[in-house]
PDB file of C-alpha atoms in Angstrom:
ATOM      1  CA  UNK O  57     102.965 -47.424 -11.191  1.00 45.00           C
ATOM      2  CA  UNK O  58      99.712 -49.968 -10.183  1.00 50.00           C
ATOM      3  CA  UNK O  59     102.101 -50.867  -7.179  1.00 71.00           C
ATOM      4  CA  UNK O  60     103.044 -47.328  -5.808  1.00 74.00           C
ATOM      5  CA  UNK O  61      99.173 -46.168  -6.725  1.00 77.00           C
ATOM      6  CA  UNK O  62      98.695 -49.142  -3.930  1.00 79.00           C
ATOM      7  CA  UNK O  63     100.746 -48.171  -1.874  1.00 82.00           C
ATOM      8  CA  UNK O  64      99.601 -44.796  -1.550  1.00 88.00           C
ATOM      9  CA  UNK O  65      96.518 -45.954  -1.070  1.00 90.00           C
ATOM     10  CA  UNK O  66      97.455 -48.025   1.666  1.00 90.00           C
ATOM     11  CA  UNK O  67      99.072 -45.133   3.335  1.00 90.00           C
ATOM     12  CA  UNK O  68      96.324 -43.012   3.575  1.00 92.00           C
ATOM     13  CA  UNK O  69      93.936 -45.532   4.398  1.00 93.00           C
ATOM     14  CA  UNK O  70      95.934 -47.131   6.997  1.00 93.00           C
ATOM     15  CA  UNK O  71      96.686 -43.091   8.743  1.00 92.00           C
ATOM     16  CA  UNK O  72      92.629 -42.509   8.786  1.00 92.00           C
ATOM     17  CA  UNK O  73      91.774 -45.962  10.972  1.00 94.00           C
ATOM     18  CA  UNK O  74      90.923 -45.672  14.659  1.00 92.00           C
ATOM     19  CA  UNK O  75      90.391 -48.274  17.171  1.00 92.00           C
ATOM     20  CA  UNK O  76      87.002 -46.577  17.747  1.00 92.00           C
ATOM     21  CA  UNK O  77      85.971 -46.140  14.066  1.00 93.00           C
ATOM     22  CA  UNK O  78      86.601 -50.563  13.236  1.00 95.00           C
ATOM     23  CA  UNK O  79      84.530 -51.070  16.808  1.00 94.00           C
ATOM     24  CA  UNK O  80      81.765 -49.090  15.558  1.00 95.00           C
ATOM     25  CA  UNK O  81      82.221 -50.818  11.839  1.00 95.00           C
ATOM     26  CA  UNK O  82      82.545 -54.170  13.329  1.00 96.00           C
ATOM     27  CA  UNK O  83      79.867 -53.980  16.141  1.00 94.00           C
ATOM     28  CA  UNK O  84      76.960 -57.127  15.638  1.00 94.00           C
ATOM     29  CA  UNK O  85      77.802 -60.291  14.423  1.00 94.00           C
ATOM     30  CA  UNK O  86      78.371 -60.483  10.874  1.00 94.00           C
ATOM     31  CA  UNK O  87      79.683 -64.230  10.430  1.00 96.00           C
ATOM     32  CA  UNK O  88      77.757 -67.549   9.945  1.00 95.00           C
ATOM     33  CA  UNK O  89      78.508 -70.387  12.519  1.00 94.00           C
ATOM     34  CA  UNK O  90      79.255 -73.401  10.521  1.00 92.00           C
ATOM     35  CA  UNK O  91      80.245 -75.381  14.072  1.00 88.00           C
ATOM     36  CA  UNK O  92      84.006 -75.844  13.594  1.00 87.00           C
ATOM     37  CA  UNK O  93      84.870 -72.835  11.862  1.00 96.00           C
ATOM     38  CA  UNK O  94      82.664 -69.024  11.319  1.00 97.00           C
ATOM     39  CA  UNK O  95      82.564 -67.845   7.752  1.00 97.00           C
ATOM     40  CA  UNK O  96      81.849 -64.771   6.742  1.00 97.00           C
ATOM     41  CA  UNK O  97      80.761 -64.347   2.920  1.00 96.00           C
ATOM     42  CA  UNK O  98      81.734 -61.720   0.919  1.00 97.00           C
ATOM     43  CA  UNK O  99      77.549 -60.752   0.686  1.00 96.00           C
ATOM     44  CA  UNK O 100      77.701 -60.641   4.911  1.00 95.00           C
ATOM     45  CA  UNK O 101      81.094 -58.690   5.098  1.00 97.00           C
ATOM     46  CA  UNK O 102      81.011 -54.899   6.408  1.00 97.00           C
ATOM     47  CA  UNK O 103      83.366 -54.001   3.394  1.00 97.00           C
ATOM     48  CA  UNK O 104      81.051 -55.041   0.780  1.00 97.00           C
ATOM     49  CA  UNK O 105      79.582 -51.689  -1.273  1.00 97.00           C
ATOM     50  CA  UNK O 106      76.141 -53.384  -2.221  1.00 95.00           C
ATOM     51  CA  UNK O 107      74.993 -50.403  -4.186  1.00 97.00           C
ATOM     52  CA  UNK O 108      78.467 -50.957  -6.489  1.00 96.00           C
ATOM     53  CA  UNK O 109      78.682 -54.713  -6.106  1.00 96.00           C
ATOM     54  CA  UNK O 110      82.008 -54.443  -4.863  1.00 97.00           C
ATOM     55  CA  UNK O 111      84.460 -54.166  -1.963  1.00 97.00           C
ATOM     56  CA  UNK O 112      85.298 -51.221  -0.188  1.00 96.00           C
ATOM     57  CA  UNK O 113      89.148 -51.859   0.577  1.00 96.00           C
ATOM     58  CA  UNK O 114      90.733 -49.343  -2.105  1.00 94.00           C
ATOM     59  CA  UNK O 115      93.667 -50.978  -2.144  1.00 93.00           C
ATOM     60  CA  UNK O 116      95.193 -54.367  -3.228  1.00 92.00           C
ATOM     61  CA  UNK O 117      94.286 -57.749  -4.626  1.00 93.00           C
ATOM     62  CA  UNK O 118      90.894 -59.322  -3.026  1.00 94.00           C
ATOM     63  CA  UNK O 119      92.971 -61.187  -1.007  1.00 93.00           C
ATOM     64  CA  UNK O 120      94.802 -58.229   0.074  1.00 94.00           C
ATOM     65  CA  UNK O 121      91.381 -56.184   0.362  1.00 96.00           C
ATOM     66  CA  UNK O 122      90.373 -59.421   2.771  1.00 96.00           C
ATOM     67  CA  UNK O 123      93.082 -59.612   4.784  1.00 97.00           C
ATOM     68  CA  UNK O 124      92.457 -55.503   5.559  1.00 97.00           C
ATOM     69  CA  UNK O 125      89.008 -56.089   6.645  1.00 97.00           C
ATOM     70  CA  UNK O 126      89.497 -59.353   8.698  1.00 98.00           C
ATOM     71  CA  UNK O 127      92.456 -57.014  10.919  1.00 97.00           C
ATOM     72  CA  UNK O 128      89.379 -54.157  11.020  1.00 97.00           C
ATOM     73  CA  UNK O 129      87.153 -56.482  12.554  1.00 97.00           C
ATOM     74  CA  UNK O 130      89.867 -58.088  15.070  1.00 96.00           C
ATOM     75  CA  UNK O 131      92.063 -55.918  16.433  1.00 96.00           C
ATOM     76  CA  UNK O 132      89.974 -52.729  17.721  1.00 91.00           C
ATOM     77  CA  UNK O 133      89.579 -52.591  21.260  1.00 91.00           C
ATOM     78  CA  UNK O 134      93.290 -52.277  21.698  1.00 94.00           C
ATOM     79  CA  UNK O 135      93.279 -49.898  24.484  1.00 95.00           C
ATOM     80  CA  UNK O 136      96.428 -49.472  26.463  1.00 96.00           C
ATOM     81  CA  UNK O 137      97.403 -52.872  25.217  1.00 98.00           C
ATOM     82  CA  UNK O 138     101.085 -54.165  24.623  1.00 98.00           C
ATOM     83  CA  UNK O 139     101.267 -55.656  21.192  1.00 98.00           C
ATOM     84  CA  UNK O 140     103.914 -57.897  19.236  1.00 98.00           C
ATOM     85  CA  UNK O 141     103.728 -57.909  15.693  1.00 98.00           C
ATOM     86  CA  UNK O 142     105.371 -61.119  13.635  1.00 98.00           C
ATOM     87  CA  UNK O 143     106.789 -59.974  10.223  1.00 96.00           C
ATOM     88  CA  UNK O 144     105.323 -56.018   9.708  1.00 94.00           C
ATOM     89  CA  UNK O 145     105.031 -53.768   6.542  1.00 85.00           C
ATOM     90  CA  UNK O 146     105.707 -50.504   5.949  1.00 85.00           C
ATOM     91  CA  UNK O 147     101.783 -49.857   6.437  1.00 88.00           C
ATOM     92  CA  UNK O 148     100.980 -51.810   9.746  1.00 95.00           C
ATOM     93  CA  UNK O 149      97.023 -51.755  10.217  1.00 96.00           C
ATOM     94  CA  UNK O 150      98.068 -53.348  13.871  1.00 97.00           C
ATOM     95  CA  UNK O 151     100.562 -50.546  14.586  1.00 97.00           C
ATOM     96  CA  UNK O 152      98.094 -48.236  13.293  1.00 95.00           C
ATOM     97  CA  UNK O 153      95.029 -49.494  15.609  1.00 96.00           C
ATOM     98  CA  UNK O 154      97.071 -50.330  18.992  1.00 97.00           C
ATOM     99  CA  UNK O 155      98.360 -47.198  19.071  1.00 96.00           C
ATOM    100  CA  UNK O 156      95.476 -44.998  18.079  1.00 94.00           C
ATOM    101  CA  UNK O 157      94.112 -46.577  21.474  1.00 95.00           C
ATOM    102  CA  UNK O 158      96.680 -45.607  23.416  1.00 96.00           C
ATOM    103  CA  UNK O 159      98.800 -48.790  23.322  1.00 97.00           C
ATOM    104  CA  UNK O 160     102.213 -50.094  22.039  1.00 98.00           C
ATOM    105  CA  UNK O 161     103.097 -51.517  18.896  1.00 98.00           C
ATOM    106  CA  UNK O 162     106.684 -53.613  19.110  1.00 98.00           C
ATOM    107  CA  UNK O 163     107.504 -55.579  15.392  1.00 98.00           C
ATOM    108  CA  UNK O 164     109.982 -58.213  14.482  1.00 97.00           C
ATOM    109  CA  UNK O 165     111.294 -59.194  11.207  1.00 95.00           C
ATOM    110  CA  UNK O 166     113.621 -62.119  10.184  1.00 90.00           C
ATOM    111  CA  UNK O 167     114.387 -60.222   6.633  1.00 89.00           C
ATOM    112  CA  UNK O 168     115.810 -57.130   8.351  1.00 92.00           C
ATOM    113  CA  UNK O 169     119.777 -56.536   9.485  1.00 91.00           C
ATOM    114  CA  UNK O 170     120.363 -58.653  12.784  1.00 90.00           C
ATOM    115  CA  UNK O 171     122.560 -55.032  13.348  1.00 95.00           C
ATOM    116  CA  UNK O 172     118.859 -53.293  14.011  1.00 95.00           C
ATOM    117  CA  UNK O 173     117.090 -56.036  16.514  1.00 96.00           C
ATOM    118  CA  UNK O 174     113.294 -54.620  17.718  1.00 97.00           C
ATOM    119  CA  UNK O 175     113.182 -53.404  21.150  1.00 97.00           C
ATOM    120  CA  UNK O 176     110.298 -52.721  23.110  1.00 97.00           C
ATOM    121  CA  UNK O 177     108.458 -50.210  21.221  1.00 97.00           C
ATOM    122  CA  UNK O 178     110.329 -50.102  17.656  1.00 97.00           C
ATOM    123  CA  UNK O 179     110.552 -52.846  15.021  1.00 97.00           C
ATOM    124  CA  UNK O 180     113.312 -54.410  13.662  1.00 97.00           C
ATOM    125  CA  UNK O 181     114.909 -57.838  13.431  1.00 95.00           C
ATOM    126  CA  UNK O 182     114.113 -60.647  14.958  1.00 94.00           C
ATOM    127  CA  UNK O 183     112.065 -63.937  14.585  1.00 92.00           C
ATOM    128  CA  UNK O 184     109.088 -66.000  15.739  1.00 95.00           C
ATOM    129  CA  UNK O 185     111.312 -68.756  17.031  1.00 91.00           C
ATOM    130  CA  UNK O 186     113.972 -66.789  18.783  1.00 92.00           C
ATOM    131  CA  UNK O 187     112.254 -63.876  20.613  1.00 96.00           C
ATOM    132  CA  UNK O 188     113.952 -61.066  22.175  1.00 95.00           C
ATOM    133  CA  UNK O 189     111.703 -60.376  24.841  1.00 98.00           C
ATOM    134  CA  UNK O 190     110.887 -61.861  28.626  1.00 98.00           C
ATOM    135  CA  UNK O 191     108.160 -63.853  29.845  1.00 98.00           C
ATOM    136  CA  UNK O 192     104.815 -62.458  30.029  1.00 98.00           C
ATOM    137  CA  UNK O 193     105.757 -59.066  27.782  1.00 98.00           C
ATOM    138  CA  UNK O 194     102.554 -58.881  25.313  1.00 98.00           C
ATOM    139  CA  UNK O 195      98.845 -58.502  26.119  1.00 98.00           C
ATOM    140  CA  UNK O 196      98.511 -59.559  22.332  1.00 98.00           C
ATOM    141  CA  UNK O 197     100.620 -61.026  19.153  1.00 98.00           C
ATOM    142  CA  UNK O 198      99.923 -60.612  15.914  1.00 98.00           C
ATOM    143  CA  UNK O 199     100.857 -62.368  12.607  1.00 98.00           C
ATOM    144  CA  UNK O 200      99.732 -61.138   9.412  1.00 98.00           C
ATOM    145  CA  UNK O 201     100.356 -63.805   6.050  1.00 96.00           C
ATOM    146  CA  UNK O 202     103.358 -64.907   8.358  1.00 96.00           C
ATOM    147  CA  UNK O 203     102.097 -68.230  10.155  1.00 97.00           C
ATOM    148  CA  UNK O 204     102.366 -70.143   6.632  1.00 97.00           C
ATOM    149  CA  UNK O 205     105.601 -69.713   6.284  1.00 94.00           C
ATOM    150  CA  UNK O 206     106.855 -70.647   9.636  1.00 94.00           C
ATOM    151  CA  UNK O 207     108.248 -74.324   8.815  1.00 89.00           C
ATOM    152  CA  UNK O 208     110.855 -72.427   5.561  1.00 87.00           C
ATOM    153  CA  UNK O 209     114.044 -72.362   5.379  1.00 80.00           C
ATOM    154  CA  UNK O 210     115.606 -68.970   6.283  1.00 76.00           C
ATOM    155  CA  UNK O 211     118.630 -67.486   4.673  1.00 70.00           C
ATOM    156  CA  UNK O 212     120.332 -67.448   8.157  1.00 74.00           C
ATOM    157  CA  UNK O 213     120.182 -71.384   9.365  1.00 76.00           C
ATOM    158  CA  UNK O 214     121.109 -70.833  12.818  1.00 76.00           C
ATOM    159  CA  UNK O 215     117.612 -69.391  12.808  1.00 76.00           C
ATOM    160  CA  UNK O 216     115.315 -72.393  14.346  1.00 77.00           C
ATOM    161  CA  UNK O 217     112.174 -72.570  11.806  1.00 82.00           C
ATOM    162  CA  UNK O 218     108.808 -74.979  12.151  1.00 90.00           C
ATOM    163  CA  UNK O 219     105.258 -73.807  14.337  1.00 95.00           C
ATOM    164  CA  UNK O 220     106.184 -75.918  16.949  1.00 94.00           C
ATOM    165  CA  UNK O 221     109.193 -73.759  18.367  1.00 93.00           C
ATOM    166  CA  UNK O 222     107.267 -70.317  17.187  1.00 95.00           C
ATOM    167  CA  UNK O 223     103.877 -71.100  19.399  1.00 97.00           C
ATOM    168  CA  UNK O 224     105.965 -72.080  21.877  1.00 96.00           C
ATOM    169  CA  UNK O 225     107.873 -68.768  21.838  1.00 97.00           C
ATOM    170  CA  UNK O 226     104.801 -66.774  21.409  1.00 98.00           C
ATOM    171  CA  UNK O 227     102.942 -68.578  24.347  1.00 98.00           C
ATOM    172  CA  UNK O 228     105.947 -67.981  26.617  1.00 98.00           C
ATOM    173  CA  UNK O 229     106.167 -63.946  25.600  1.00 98.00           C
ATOM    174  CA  UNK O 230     102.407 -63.735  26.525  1.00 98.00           C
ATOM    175  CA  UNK O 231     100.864 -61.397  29.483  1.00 98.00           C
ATOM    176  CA  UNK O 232      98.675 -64.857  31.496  1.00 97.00           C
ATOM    177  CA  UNK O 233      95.643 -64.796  29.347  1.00 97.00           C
ATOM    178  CA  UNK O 234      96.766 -62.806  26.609  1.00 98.00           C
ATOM    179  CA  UNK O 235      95.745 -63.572  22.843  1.00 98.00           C
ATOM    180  CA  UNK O 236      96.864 -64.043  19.507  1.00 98.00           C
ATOM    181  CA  UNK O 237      95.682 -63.280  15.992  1.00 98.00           C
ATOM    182  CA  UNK O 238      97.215 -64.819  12.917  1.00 98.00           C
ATOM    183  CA  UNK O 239      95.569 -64.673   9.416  1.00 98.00           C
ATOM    184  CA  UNK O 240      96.953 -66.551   6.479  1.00 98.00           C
ATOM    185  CA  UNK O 241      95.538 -67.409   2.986  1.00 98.00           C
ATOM    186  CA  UNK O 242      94.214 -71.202   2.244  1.00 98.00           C
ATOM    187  CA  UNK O 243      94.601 -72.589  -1.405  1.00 98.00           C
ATOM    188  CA  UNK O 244      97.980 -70.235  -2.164  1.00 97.00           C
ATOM    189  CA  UNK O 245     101.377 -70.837  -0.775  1.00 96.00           C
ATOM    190  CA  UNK O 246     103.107 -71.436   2.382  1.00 96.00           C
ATOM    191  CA  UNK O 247     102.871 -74.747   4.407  1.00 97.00           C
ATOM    192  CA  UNK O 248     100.480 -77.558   2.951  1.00 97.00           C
ATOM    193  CA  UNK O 249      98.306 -77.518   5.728  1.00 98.00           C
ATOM    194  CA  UNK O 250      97.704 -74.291   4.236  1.00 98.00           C
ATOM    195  CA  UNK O 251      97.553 -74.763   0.276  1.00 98.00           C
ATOM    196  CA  UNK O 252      95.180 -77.646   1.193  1.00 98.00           C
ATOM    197  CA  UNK O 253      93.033 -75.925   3.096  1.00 97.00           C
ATOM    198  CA  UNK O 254      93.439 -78.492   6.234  1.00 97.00           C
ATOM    199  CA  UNK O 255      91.533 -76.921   8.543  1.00 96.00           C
ATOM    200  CA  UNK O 256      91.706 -79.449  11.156  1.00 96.00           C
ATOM    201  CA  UNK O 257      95.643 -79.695  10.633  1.00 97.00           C
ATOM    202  CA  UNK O 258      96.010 -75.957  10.914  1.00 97.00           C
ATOM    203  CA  UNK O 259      94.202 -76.188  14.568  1.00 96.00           C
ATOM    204  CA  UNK O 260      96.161 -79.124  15.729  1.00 96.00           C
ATOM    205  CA  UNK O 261      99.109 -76.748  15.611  1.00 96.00           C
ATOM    206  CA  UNK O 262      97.769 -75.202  18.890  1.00 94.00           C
ATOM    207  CA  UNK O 263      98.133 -78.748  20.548  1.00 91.00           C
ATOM    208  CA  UNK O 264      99.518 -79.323  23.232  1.00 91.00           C
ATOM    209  CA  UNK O 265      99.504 -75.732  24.960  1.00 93.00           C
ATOM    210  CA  UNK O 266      96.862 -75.592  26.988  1.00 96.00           C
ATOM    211  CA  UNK O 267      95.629 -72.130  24.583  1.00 97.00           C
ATOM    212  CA  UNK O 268      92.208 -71.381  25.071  1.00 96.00           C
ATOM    213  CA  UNK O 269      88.697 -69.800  23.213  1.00 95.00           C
ATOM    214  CA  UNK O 270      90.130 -71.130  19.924  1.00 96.00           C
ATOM    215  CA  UNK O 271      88.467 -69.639  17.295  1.00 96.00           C
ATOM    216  CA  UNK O 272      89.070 -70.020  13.406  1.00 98.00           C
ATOM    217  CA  UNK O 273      87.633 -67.790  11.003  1.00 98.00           C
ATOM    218  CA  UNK O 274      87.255 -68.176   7.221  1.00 98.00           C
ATOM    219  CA  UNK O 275      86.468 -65.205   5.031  1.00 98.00           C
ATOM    220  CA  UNK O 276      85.911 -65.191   1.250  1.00 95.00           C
ATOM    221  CA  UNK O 277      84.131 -68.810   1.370  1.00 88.00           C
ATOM    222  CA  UNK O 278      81.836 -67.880  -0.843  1.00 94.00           C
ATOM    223  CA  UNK O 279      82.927 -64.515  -2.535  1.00 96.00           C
ATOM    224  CA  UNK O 280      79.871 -64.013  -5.325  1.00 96.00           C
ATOM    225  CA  UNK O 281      78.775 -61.749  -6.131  1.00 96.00           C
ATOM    226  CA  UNK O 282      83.004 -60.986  -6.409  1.00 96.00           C
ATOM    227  CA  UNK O 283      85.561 -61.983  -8.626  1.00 94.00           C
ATOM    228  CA  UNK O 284      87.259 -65.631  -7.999  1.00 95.00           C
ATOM    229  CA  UNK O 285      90.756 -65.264  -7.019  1.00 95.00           C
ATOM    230  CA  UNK O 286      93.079 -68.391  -8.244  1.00 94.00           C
ATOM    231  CA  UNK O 287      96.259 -69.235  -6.934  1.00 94.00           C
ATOM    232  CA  UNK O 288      99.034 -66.630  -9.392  1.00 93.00           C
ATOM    233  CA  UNK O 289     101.153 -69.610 -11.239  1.00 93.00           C
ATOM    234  CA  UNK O 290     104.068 -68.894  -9.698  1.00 94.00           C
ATOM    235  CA  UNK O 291     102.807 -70.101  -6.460  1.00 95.00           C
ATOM    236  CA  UNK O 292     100.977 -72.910  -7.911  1.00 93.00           C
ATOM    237  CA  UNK O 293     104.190 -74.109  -9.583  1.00 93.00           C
ATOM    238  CA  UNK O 294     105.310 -74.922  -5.736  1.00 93.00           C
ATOM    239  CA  UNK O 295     102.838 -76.726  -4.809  1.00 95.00           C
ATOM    240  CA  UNK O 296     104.096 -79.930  -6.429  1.00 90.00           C
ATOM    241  CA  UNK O 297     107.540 -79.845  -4.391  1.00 92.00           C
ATOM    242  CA  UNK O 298     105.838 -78.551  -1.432  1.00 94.00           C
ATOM    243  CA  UNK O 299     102.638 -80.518  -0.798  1.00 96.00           C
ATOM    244  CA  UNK O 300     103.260 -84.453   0.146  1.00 96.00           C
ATOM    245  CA  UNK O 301     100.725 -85.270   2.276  1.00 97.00           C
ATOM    246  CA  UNK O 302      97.722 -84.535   0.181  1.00 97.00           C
ATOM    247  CA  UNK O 303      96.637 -86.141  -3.081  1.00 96.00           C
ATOM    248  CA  UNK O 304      97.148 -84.212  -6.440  1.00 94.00           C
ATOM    249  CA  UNK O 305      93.634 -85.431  -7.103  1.00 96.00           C
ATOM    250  CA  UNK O 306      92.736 -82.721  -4.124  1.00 95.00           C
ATOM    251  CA  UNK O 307      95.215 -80.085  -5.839  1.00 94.00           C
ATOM    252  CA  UNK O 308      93.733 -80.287  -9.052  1.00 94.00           C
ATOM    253  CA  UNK O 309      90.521 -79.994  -7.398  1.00 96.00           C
ATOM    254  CA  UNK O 310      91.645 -76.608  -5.972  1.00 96.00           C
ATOM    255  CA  UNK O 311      93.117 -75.607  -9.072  1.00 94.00           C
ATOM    256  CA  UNK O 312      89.479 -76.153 -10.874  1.00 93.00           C
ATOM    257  CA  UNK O 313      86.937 -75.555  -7.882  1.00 94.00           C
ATOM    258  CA  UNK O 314      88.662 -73.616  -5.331  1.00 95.00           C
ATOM    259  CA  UNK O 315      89.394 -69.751  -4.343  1.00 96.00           C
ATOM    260  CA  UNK O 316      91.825 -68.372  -2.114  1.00 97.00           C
ATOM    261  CA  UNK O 317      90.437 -67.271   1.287  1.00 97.00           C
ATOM    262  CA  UNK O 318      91.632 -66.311   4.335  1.00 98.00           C
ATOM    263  CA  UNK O 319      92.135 -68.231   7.725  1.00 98.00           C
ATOM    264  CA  UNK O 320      91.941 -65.943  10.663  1.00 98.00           C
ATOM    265  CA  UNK O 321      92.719 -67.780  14.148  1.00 98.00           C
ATOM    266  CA  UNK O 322      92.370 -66.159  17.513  1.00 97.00           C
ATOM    267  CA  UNK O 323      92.795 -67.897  20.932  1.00 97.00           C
ATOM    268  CA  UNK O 324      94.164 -67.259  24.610  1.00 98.00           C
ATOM    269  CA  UNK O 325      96.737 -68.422  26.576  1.00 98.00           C
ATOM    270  CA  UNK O 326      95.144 -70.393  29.333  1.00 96.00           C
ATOM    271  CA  UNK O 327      96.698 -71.798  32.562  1.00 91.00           C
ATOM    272  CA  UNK O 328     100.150 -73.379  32.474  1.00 80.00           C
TER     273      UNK O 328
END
């Protein structure tokens, strides 16, 4: 019942956003420059309900009420604008937002039939490292909690998997100087780059492409006066088998010190 309550939720939320309304939320600056990344604090965010001590987002986990407010404050000013979605809910804030300025929403998703592939204007299958589309299709591609799970194995292994061959793909399917937004949580799941919080890793990925006006965002650094969020244990079961790089001195650490937050990363695609 919690989940459908969410869901419904989501729904209604989701059909009152406007590209307008987020511009107007989301006008100022309302991040702190720490020089490689900008963090915004729970305290700073435009979601945070100071008179209740508590976010706004009526819907989800606080990572889920996070990710909502980081796509707010990143993908108004849509107008007219052709945009690709990578792996897409039932709810799509990005569908929601490029279309309420007059622009188009296409999705792809590996999980669906490869009988229903997306066309131009419609979701359905398809997959970061195989895309469907021509050159120079998309003013703007989007990737909600997808980019961390890039490098898995997928149940159909003709599918090419790893970040290498997705950027790639998404670079090529991009308008000359058209962007991308990905978010994905640190300190959860996914790649290790990702569990550990790698920051510099995680922008070496956009090496060698000549992509421009990188920008990496983290939100929930610090999320007093909110609730920690820790890592569910089924997720922090995998990170034995899945992280090899790091220490589990620096896992542990997590474990003890650490909450999940949310990597937002925006950048253009510059001259080839």
């Amino acid at each position: 019942m919690h989940s459908l309550r969410s869901s419904i939720s989501k729904r209604f939320y989701t059909l009152k956003l406007s590209s307008e309304r987020c511009a107007r939320q989301w006008s100022g600056q309302y991040w702190q420059d720490r020089g490689d990344v900008n963090v915004i604090n729970c305290r700073d965010c435009r979601k945070f309900d100071q008179a209740r001590a508590a976010c706004s987002v009526p819907f989800g986990s606080p990572v889920r009420k996070c990710v909502t407010a980081a796509q707010e404050a990143n993908l108004h000013s849509l107008d007219g604008m052709d945009l690709l979605e990578i792996g897409f809910g039932k709810h799509s804030i990005p569908r929601r937002l490029v279309r309420s300025a007059g622009g188009t929403w296409t999705g792809i998703e590996p999980t669906l039939p490869r009988s229903q592939p997306a066309t131009l204007g419609t979701g359905g299958f398809g997959h970061v490292a195989e895309l469907a589309f021509p050159d120079s299709t998309f003013d703007i591609v989007v990737g909600i909690q997808s980019i961390e799970h890039w490098g898995e194995p997928l149940p159909d292994p003709d599918l090419e998997i790893g970040h290498e061959k997705g950027l790639a793909e998404v670079f090529r399917v991009l308008k000359p100087h058209g962007r991308i937004y990905f978010c994905a949580p640190l300190y959860l799941h996914g790649h290790e780059m990702f569990i550990a919080g790698d920051i510099e890793r995680i922008r070496g990925l956009f090496d060698p492409l000549p992509w421009t006006d990188v920008v990496m965002e983290i939100w929930r650094d610090r999320y007093e006066p909110l609730e920690r969020c820790l890592a569910p244990d089924g997720d922090f079961s995998t990170w034995q088998d899945v992280v090899t790089s790091y220490a589990d001195a620096l896992l542990d650490d997590i474990r003890a010190n650490r909450s999940v937050s949310i990597i937002t990363i925006k950048a253009r695609k510059g001259e080839v």
